[in-house]
Amino acid sequence: MIKRLDNFLEQFSKWGIVLCLFLMLLFSVGSIVLRWINISFHWLDPAVRHLVFFATFLGGSLATGSNQNIKIDLLTRLLEGQKKESLKHKLNQLITLVTLVIVLILAKGTWEFAKVEAEFGKNVFLGIHSSVLVGIIPFGFLLISLRLFCRFYLGLHSPEKMELNK
Protein backbone atom coordinates (compact mmCIF):
# COMPACT_ATOMS: atom_id res chain seq x y z
CA MET A 1 0.00 0.00 0.00
CA ILE A 2 2.77 2.45 0.92
CA LYS A 3 4.71 1.48 -2.20
CA ARG A 4 1.60 2.23 -4.31
CA LEU A 5 1.23 5.60 -2.57
CA ASP A 6 4.89 6.34 -3.29
CA ASN A 7 4.47 5.33 -6.94
CA PHE A 8 1.35 7.52 -7.23
CA LEU A 9 3.19 10.50 -5.73
CA GLU A 10 6.09 9.88 -8.12
CA GLN A 11 3.78 9.85 -11.15
CA PHE A 12 1.83 12.86 -9.88
CA SER A 13 5.06 14.82 -9.47
CA LYS A 14 6.42 13.81 -12.87
CA TRP A 15 3.23 14.70 -14.74
CA GLY A 16 2.82 17.85 -12.66
CA ILE A 17 6.27 19.04 -13.68
CA VAL A 18 5.56 18.25 -17.32
CA LEU A 19 2.31 20.22 -17.15
CA CYS A 20 3.96 23.14 -15.34
CA LEU A 21 6.80 23.30 -17.85
CA PHE A 22 4.37 23.16 -20.77
CA LEU A 23 2.23 25.94 -19.31
CA MET A 24 5.27 28.06 -18.41
CA LEU A 25 6.58 27.75 -21.94
CA LEU A 26 3.17 28.44 -23.47
CA PHE A 27 2.51 31.47 -21.26
CA SER A 28 6.01 32.92 -21.67
CA VAL A 29 6.12 32.56 -25.44
CA GLY A 30 2.51 33.70 -25.70
CA SER A 31 3.28 36.80 -23.66
CA ILE A 32 6.24 37.67 -25.90
CA VAL A 33 4.25 37.13 -29.11
CA LEU A 34 1.29 39.15 -27.80
CA ARG A 35 3.57 42.06 -26.89
CA TRP A 36 4.71 42.24 -30.52
CA ILE A 37 1.15 43.10 -31.48
CA ASN A 38 0.62 45.41 -28.46
CA ILE A 39 -1.58 43.05 -26.48
CA SER A 40 -0.76 42.35 -22.86
CA PHE A 41 -2.37 40.08 -20.30
CA HIS A 42 -1.17 41.15 -16.88
CA TRP A 43 -1.87 37.77 -15.34
CA LEU A 44 0.60 35.83 -17.52
CA ASP A 45 3.79 36.80 -15.67
CA PRO A 46 2.45 36.11 -12.15
CA ALA A 47 1.02 32.80 -13.40
CA VAL A 48 4.43 31.78 -14.73
CA ARG A 49 6.09 32.73 -11.42
CA HIS A 50 3.65 30.59 -9.45
CA LEU A 51 4.06 27.70 -11.88
CA VAL A 52 7.82 27.87 -11.32
CA PHE A 53 7.18 27.79 -7.60
CA PHE A 54 4.88 24.77 -7.90
CA ALA A 55 7.31 22.96 -10.21
CA THR A 56 10.06 23.52 -7.63
CA PHE A 57 8.09 21.67 -4.96
CA LEU A 58 7.24 18.88 -7.40
CA GLY A 59 10.94 18.59 -8.21
CA GLY A 60 11.69 18.47 -4.49
CA SER A 61 9.24 15.60 -4.19
CA LEU A 62 10.97 13.72 -7.01
CA ALA A 63 14.40 14.35 -5.50
CA THR A 64 13.20 13.17 -2.10
CA GLY A 65 11.68 10.00 -3.52
CA SER A 66 14.86 9.02 -5.34
CA ASN A 67 17.16 10.11 -2.49
CA GLN A 68 18.80 12.72 -4.70
CA ASN A 69 18.16 15.65 -2.39
CA ILE A 70 20.98 17.81 -1.06
CA LYS A 71 22.63 16.29 1.98
CA ILE A 72 25.88 16.17 3.81
CA ASP A 73 26.81 12.54 3.90
CA LEU A 74 30.35 12.56 5.23
CA LEU A 75 29.51 10.10 7.99
CA THR A 76 27.65 7.71 5.66
CA ARG A 77 30.61 7.75 3.25
CA LEU A 78 32.93 6.96 6.14
CA LEU A 79 30.70 4.05 7.21
CA GLU A 80 30.47 2.87 3.60
CA GLY A 81 34.26 2.81 3.40
CA GLN A 82 34.39 0.66 6.53
CA LYS A 83 31.75 -1.77 5.16
CA LYS A 84 29.29 -1.03 7.97
CA GLU A 85 26.14 -1.19 5.86
CA SER A 86 23.78 -1.90 8.76
CA LEU A 87 24.94 1.14 10.70
CA LYS A 88 24.84 3.22 7.52
CA HIS A 89 21.24 2.15 6.90
CA LYS A 90 20.25 3.05 10.48
CA LEU A 91 21.90 6.45 10.11
CA ASN A 92 20.05 7.06 6.83
CA GLN A 93 16.77 6.10 8.51
CA LEU A 94 17.48 8.49 11.37
CA ILE A 95 18.28 11.31 8.95
CA THR A 96 15.08 10.58 7.01
CA LEU A 97 13.04 10.64 10.22
CA VAL A 98 14.56 13.92 11.44
CA THR A 99 14.04 15.46 7.99
CA LEU A 100 10.42 14.29 8.03
CA VAL A 101 9.81 15.96 11.38
CA ILE A 102 11.40 19.22 10.19
CA VAL A 103 9.39 19.23 6.95
CA LEU A 104 6.18 18.58 8.90
CA ILE A 105 6.97 21.54 11.16
CA LEU A 106 7.51 23.67 8.05
CA ALA A 107 4.24 22.38 6.57
CA LYS A 108 2.35 23.29 9.74
CA GLY A 109 3.87 26.78 9.81
CA THR A 110 3.08 27.44 6.18
CA TRP A 111 -0.46 26.10 6.68
CA GLU A 112 -0.95 28.70 9.41
CA PHE A 113 0.38 31.34 7.02
CA ALA A 114 -2.05 30.17 4.32
CA LYS A 115 -4.95 30.44 6.79
CA VAL A 116 -3.99 34.03 7.59
CA GLU A 117 -3.71 34.75 3.87
CA ALA A 118 -7.19 33.28 3.37
CA GLU A 119 -8.55 35.69 5.93
CA PHE A 120 -6.75 38.84 4.85
CA GLY A 121 -5.71 38.15 1.25
CA LYS A 122 -7.27 39.36 -1.97
CA ASN A 123 -7.83 38.23 -5.52
CA VAL A 124 -4.52 38.34 -7.38
CA PHE A 125 -5.34 37.50 -10.99
CA LEU A 126 -8.14 35.78 -12.89
CA GLY A 127 -10.20 35.77 -9.71
CA ILE A 128 -7.69 33.48 -7.97
CA HIS A 129 -7.40 34.35 -4.30
CA SER A 130 -3.92 34.86 -2.89
CA SER A 131 -4.52 32.08 -0.34
CA VAL A 132 -4.75 29.56 -3.19
CA LEU A 133 -1.39 30.69 -4.48
CA VAL A 134 0.14 30.69 -1.00
CA GLY A 135 -1.38 27.22 -0.54
CA ILE A 136 1.28 25.94 -2.94
CA ILE A 137 3.77 26.13 -0.07
CA PRO A 138 2.06 23.87 2.50
CA PHE A 139 0.95 21.56 -0.31
CA GLY A 140 4.56 21.26 -1.48
CA PHE A 141 5.86 20.56 2.01
CA LEU A 142 3.10 18.01 2.59
CA LEU A 143 3.99 16.28 -0.68
CA ILE A 144 7.65 16.12 0.31
CA SER A 145 6.75 14.87 3.78
CA LEU A 146 4.64 12.08 2.27
CA ARG A 147 7.61 11.04 0.13
CA LEU A 148 9.85 11.10 3.22
CA PHE A 149 7.33 8.99 5.14
CA CYS A 150 7.24 6.47 2.29
CA ARG A 151 11.06 6.32 2.22
CA PHE A 152 11.19 5.83 5.98
CA TYR A 153 8.48 3.16 6.03
CA LEU A 154 9.90 1.27 3.06
CA GLY A 155 13.37 1.48 4.62
CA LEU A 156 12.06 -0.16 7.78
CA HIS A 157 10.51 -3.03 5.88
CA SER A 158 12.97 -3.55 3.05
CA PRO A 159 16.38 -1.99 3.72
CA GLU A 160 17.92 -3.47 0.56
CA LYS A 161 15.46 -1.55 -1.64
CA MET A 162 16.44 1.69 0.09
CA GLU A 163 20.06 1.13 -0.82
CA LEU A 164 19.08 0.69 -4.48
CA ASN A 165 17.41 4.12 -4.45
CA LYS A 166 20.67 5.93 -3.84
PDB file of C-alpha atoms in Angstrom:
ATOM      1  CA  MET A   1       0.000   0.000   0.000  1.00  0.00           C
ATOM      2  CA  ILE A   2       2.774   2.445   0.924  1.00  0.00           C
ATOM      3  CA  LYS A   3       4.709   1.475  -2.197  1.00  0.00           C
ATOM      4  CA  ARG A   4       1.599   2.228  -4.306  1.00  0.00           C
ATOM      5  CA  LEU A   5       1.231   5.595  -2.572  1.00  0.00           C
ATOM      6  CA  ASP A   6       4.889   6.341  -3.288  1.00  0.00           C
ATOM      7  CA  ASN A   7       4.465   5.331  -6.942  1.00  0.00           C
ATOM      8  CA  PHE A   8       1.353   7.520  -7.230  1.00  0.00           C
ATOM      9  CA  LEU A   9       3.192  10.502  -5.734  1.00  0.00           C
ATOM     10  CA  GLU A  10       6.091   9.877  -8.115  1.00  0.00           C
ATOM     11  CA  GLN A  11       3.784   9.852 -11.150  1.00  0.00           C
ATOM     12  CA  PHE A  12       1.831  12.862  -9.879  1.00  0.00           C
ATOM     13  CA  SER A  13       5.062  14.824  -9.465  1.00  0.00           C
ATOM     14  CA  LYS A  14       6.416  13.812 -12.867  1.00  0.00           C
ATOM     15  CA  TRP A  15       3.233  14.701 -14.741  1.00  0.00           C
ATOM     16  CA  GLY A  16       2.819  17.845 -12.659  1.00  0.00           C
ATOM     17  CA  ILE A  17       6.271  19.043 -13.682  1.00  0.00           C
ATOM     18  CA  VAL A  18       5.555  18.249 -17.323  1.00  0.00           C
ATOM     19  CA  LEU A  19       2.306  20.224 -17.155  1.00  0.00           C
ATOM     20  CA  CYS A  20       3.960  23.136 -15.335  1.00  0.00           C
ATOM     21  CA  LEU A  21       6.798  23.295 -17.851  1.00  0.00           C
ATOM     22  CA  PHE A  22       4.371  23.162 -20.771  1.00  0.00           C
ATOM     23  CA  LEU A  23       2.231  25.945 -19.308  1.00  0.00           C
ATOM     24  CA  MET A  24       5.268  28.055 -18.407  1.00  0.00           C
ATOM     25  CA  LEU A  25       6.583  27.752 -21.944  1.00  0.00           C
ATOM     26  CA  LEU A  26       3.171  28.444 -23.473  1.00  0.00           C
ATOM     27  CA  PHE A  27       2.513  31.472 -21.264  1.00  0.00           C
ATOM     28  CA  SER A  28       6.012  32.921 -21.672  1.00  0.00           C
ATOM     29  CA  VAL A  29       6.116  32.557 -25.443  1.00  0.00           C
ATOM     30  CA  GLY A  30       2.506  33.704 -25.699  1.00  0.00           C
ATOM     31  CA  SER A  31       3.284  36.802 -23.659  1.00  0.00           C
ATOM     32  CA  ILE A  32       6.236  37.672 -25.903  1.00  0.00           C
ATOM     33  CA  VAL A  33       4.247  37.133 -29.109  1.00  0.00           C
ATOM     34  CA  LEU A  34       1.295  39.147 -27.800  1.00  0.00           C
ATOM     35  CA  ARG A  35       3.572  42.059 -26.887  1.00  0.00           C
ATOM     36  CA  TRP A  36       4.706  42.236 -30.521  1.00  0.00           C
ATOM     37  CA  ILE A  37       1.148  43.104 -31.476  1.00  0.00           C
ATOM     38  CA  ASN A  38       0.625  45.405 -28.461  1.00  0.00           C
ATOM     39  CA  ILE A  39      -1.583  43.051 -26.482  1.00  0.00           C
ATOM     40  CA  SER A  40      -0.763  42.346 -22.859  1.00  0.00           C
ATOM     41  CA  PHE A  41      -2.370  40.077 -20.304  1.00  0.00           C
ATOM     42  CA  HIS A  42      -1.170  41.153 -16.875  1.00  0.00           C
ATOM     43  CA  TRP A  43      -1.875  37.769 -15.338  1.00  0.00           C
ATOM     44  CA  LEU A  44       0.601  35.830 -17.517  1.00  0.00           C
ATOM     45  CA  ASP A  45       3.787  36.803 -15.672  1.00  0.00           C
ATOM     46  CA  PRO A  46       2.446  36.107 -12.149  1.00  0.00           C
ATOM     47  CA  ALA A  47       1.017  32.801 -13.399  1.00  0.00           C
ATOM     48  CA  VAL A  48       4.426  31.777 -14.731  1.00  0.00           C
ATOM     49  CA  ARG A  49       6.088  32.732 -11.420  1.00  0.00           C
ATOM     50  CA  HIS A  50       3.648  30.588  -9.452  1.00  0.00           C
ATOM     51  CA  LEU A  51       4.055  27.697 -11.878  1.00  0.00           C
ATOM     52  CA  VAL A  52       7.819  27.869 -11.321  1.00  0.00           C
ATOM     53  CA  PHE A  53       7.181  27.791  -7.595  1.00  0.00           C
ATOM     54  CA  PHE A  54       4.877  24.772  -7.901  1.00  0.00           C
ATOM     55  CA  ALA A  55       7.312  22.957 -10.212  1.00  0.00           C
ATOM     56  CA  THR A  56      10.056  23.523  -7.634  1.00  0.00           C
ATOM     57  CA  PHE A  57       8.095  21.672  -4.964  1.00  0.00           C
ATOM     58  CA  LEU A  58       7.239  18.884  -7.399  1.00  0.00           C
ATOM     59  CA  GLY A  59      10.943  18.587  -8.212  1.00  0.00           C
ATOM     60  CA  GLY A  60      11.687  18.473  -4.490  1.00  0.00           C
ATOM     61  CA  SER A  61       9.240  15.602  -4.189  1.00  0.00           C
ATOM     62  CA  LEU A  62      10.973  13.718  -7.008  1.00  0.00           C
ATOM     63  CA  ALA A  63      14.400  14.351  -5.499  1.00  0.00           C
ATOM     64  CA  THR A  64      13.203  13.166  -2.098  1.00  0.00           C
ATOM     65  CA  GLY A  65      11.680   9.996  -3.515  1.00  0.00           C
ATOM     66  CA  SER A  66      14.860   9.024  -5.344  1.00  0.00           C
ATOM     67  CA  ASN A  67      17.160  10.106  -2.491  1.00  0.00           C
ATOM     68  CA  GLN A  68      18.799  12.720  -4.702  1.00  0.00           C
ATOM     69  CA  ASN A  69      18.160  15.646  -2.393  1.00  0.00           C
ATOM     70  CA  ILE A  70      20.977  17.805  -1.057  1.00  0.00           C
ATOM     71  CA  LYS A  71      22.626  16.292   1.976  1.00  0.00           C
ATOM     72  CA  ILE A  72      25.880  16.173   3.813  1.00  0.00           C
ATOM     73  CA  ASP A  73      26.814  12.537   3.896  1.00  0.00           C
ATOM     74  CA  LEU A  74      30.349  12.558   5.232  1.00  0.00           C
ATOM     75  CA  LEU A  75      29.507  10.098   7.994  1.00  0.00           C
ATOM     76  CA  THR A  76      27.648   7.713   5.664  1.00  0.00           C
ATOM     77  CA  ARG A  77      30.608   7.749   3.250  1.00  0.00           C
ATOM     78  CA  LEU A  78      32.926   6.960   6.138  1.00  0.00           C
ATOM     79  CA  LEU A  79      30.701   4.052   7.207  1.00  0.00           C
ATOM     80  CA  GLU A  80      30.475   2.867   3.600  1.00  0.00           C
ATOM     81  CA  GLY A  81      34.256   2.805   3.403  1.00  0.00           C
ATOM     82  CA  GLN A  82      34.393   0.662   6.532  1.00  0.00           C
ATOM     83  CA  LYS A  83      31.754  -1.773   5.165  1.00  0.00           C
ATOM     84  CA  LYS A  84      29.289  -1.033   7.974  1.00  0.00           C
ATOM     85  CA  GLU A  85      26.142  -1.190   5.860  1.00  0.00           C
ATOM     86  CA  SER A  86      23.782  -1.903   8.756  1.00  0.00           C
ATOM     87  CA  LEU A  87      24.936   1.136  10.696  1.00  0.00           C
ATOM     88  CA  LYS A  88      24.840   3.220   7.519  1.00  0.00           C
ATOM     89  CA  HIS A  89      21.240   2.149   6.901  1.00  0.00           C
ATOM     90  CA  LYS A  90      20.250   3.046  10.479  1.00  0.00           C
ATOM     91  CA  LEU A  91      21.897   6.445  10.109  1.00  0.00           C
ATOM     92  CA  ASN A  92      20.046   7.058   6.828  1.00  0.00           C
ATOM     93  CA  GLN A  93      16.773   6.099   8.508  1.00  0.00           C
ATOM     94  CA  LEU A  94      17.480   8.485  11.374  1.00  0.00           C
ATOM     95  CA  ILE A  95      18.285  11.307   8.950  1.00  0.00           C
ATOM     96  CA  THR A  96      15.082  10.579   7.010  1.00  0.00           C
ATOM     97  CA  LEU A  97      13.039  10.643  10.218  1.00  0.00           C
ATOM     98  CA  VAL A  98      14.563  13.920  11.436  1.00  0.00           C
ATOM     99  CA  THR A  99      14.044  15.458   7.991  1.00  0.00           C
ATOM    100  CA  LEU A 100      10.422  14.292   8.026  1.00  0.00           C
ATOM    101  CA  VAL A 101       9.812  15.963  11.385  1.00  0.00           C
ATOM    102  CA  ILE A 102      11.399  19.220  10.193  1.00  0.00           C
ATOM    103  CA  VAL A 103       9.392  19.235   6.950  1.00  0.00           C
ATOM    104  CA  LEU A 104       6.181  18.581   8.896  1.00  0.00           C
ATOM    105  CA  ILE A 105       6.969  21.539  11.159  1.00  0.00           C
ATOM    106  CA  LEU A 106       7.506  23.674   8.046  1.00  0.00           C
ATOM    107  CA  ALA A 107       4.241  22.379   6.569  1.00  0.00           C
ATOM    108  CA  LYS A 108       2.350  23.291   9.736  1.00  0.00           C
ATOM    109  CA  GLY A 109       3.865  26.778   9.811  1.00  0.00           C
ATOM    110  CA  THR A 110       3.077  27.437   6.178  1.00  0.00           C
ATOM    111  CA  TRP A 111      -0.458  26.097   6.676  1.00  0.00           C
ATOM    112  CA  GLU A 112      -0.949  28.695   9.406  1.00  0.00           C
ATOM    113  CA  PHE A 113       0.378  31.343   7.018  1.00  0.00           C
ATOM    114  CA  ALA A 114      -2.055  30.173   4.319  1.00  0.00           C
ATOM    115  CA  LYS A 115      -4.951  30.436   6.785  1.00  0.00           C
ATOM    116  CA  VAL A 116      -3.993  34.027   7.592  1.00  0.00           C
ATOM    117  CA  GLU A 117      -3.715  34.753   3.875  1.00  0.00           C
ATOM    118  CA  ALA A 118      -7.191  33.276   3.366  1.00  0.00           C
ATOM    119  CA  GLU A 119      -8.554  35.691   5.927  1.00  0.00           C
ATOM    120  CA  PHE A 120      -6.747  38.842   4.851  1.00  0.00           C
ATOM    121  CA  GLY A 121      -5.706  38.154   1.247  1.00  0.00           C
ATOM    122  CA  LYS A 122      -7.271  39.364  -1.965  1.00  0.00           C
ATOM    123  CA  ASN A 123      -7.827  38.229  -5.521  1.00  0.00           C
ATOM    124  CA  VAL A 124      -4.524  38.343  -7.379  1.00  0.00           C
ATOM    125  CA  PHE A 125      -5.342  37.500 -10.989  1.00  0.00           C
ATOM    126  CA  LEU A 126      -8.144  35.781 -12.891  1.00  0.00           C
ATOM    127  CA  GLY A 127     -10.196  35.773  -9.714  1.00  0.00           C
ATOM    128  CA  ILE A 128      -7.694  33.483  -7.973  1.00  0.00           C
ATOM    129  CA  HIS A 129      -7.403  34.347  -4.303  1.00  0.00           C
ATOM    130  CA  SER A 130      -3.916  34.856  -2.895  1.00  0.00           C
ATOM    131  CA  SER A 131      -4.520  32.081  -0.340  1.00  0.00           C
ATOM    132  CA  VAL A 132      -4.748  29.555  -3.190  1.00  0.00           C
ATOM    133  CA  LEU A 133      -1.386  30.690  -4.485  1.00  0.00           C
ATOM    134  CA  VAL A 134       0.142  30.688  -1.000  1.00  0.00           C
ATOM    135  CA  GLY A 135      -1.380  27.222  -0.544  1.00  0.00           C
ATOM    136  CA  ILE A 136       1.278  25.942  -2.939  1.00  0.00           C
ATOM    137  CA  ILE A 137       3.775  26.134  -0.074  1.00  0.00           C
ATOM    138  CA  PRO A 138       2.056  23.869   2.502  1.00  0.00           C
ATOM    139  CA  PHE A 139       0.945  21.560  -0.313  1.00  0.00           C
ATOM    140  CA  GLY A 140       4.556  21.258  -1.476  1.00  0.00           C
ATOM    141  CA  PHE A 141       5.865  20.561   2.014  1.00  0.00           C
ATOM    142  CA  LEU A 142       3.101  18.013   2.586  1.00  0.00           C
ATOM    143  CA  LEU A 143       3.987  16.277  -0.682  1.00  0.00           C
ATOM    144  CA  ILE A 144       7.652  16.122   0.308  1.00  0.00           C
ATOM    145  CA  SER A 145       6.748  14.869   3.784  1.00  0.00           C
ATOM    146  CA  LEU A 146       4.635  12.077   2.267  1.00  0.00           C
ATOM    147  CA  ARG A 147       7.608  11.038   0.131  1.00  0.00           C
ATOM    148  CA  LEU A 148       9.848  11.105   3.225  1.00  0.00           C
ATOM    149  CA  PHE A 149       7.332   8.991   5.140  1.00  0.00           C
ATOM    150  CA  CYS A 150       7.238   6.470   2.294  1.00  0.00           C
ATOM    151  CA  ARG A 151      11.056   6.323   2.219  1.00  0.00           C
ATOM    152  CA  PHE A 152      11.193   5.832   5.982  1.00  0.00           C
ATOM    153  CA  TYR A 153       8.485   3.164   6.027  1.00  0.00           C
ATOM    154  CA  LEU A 154       9.903   1.267   3.065  1.00  0.00           C
ATOM    155  CA  GLY A 155      13.369   1.484   4.622  1.00  0.00           C
ATOM    156  CA  LEU A 156      12.058  -0.156   7.779  1.00  0.00           C
ATOM    157  CA  HIS A 157      10.505  -3.032   5.878  1.00  0.00           C
ATOM    158  CA  SER A 158      12.974  -3.545   3.050  1.00  0.00           C
ATOM    159  CA  PRO A 159      16.385  -1.992   3.718  1.00  0.00           C
ATOM    160  CA  GLU A 160      17.924  -3.475   0.562  1.00  0.00           C
ATOM    161  CA  LYS A 161      15.463  -1.545  -1.637  1.00  0.00           C
ATOM    162  CA  MET A 162      16.436   1.694   0.092  1.00  0.00           C
ATOM    163  CA  GLU A 163      20.064   1.125  -0.817  1.00  0.00           C
ATOM    164  CA  LEU A 164      19.082   0.685  -4.476  1.00  0.00           C
ATOM    165  CA  ASN A 165      17.411   4.115  -4.453  1.00  0.00           C
ATOM    166  CA  LYS A 166      20.673   5.927  -3.839  1.00  0.00           C
TER     167      LYS A 166
END
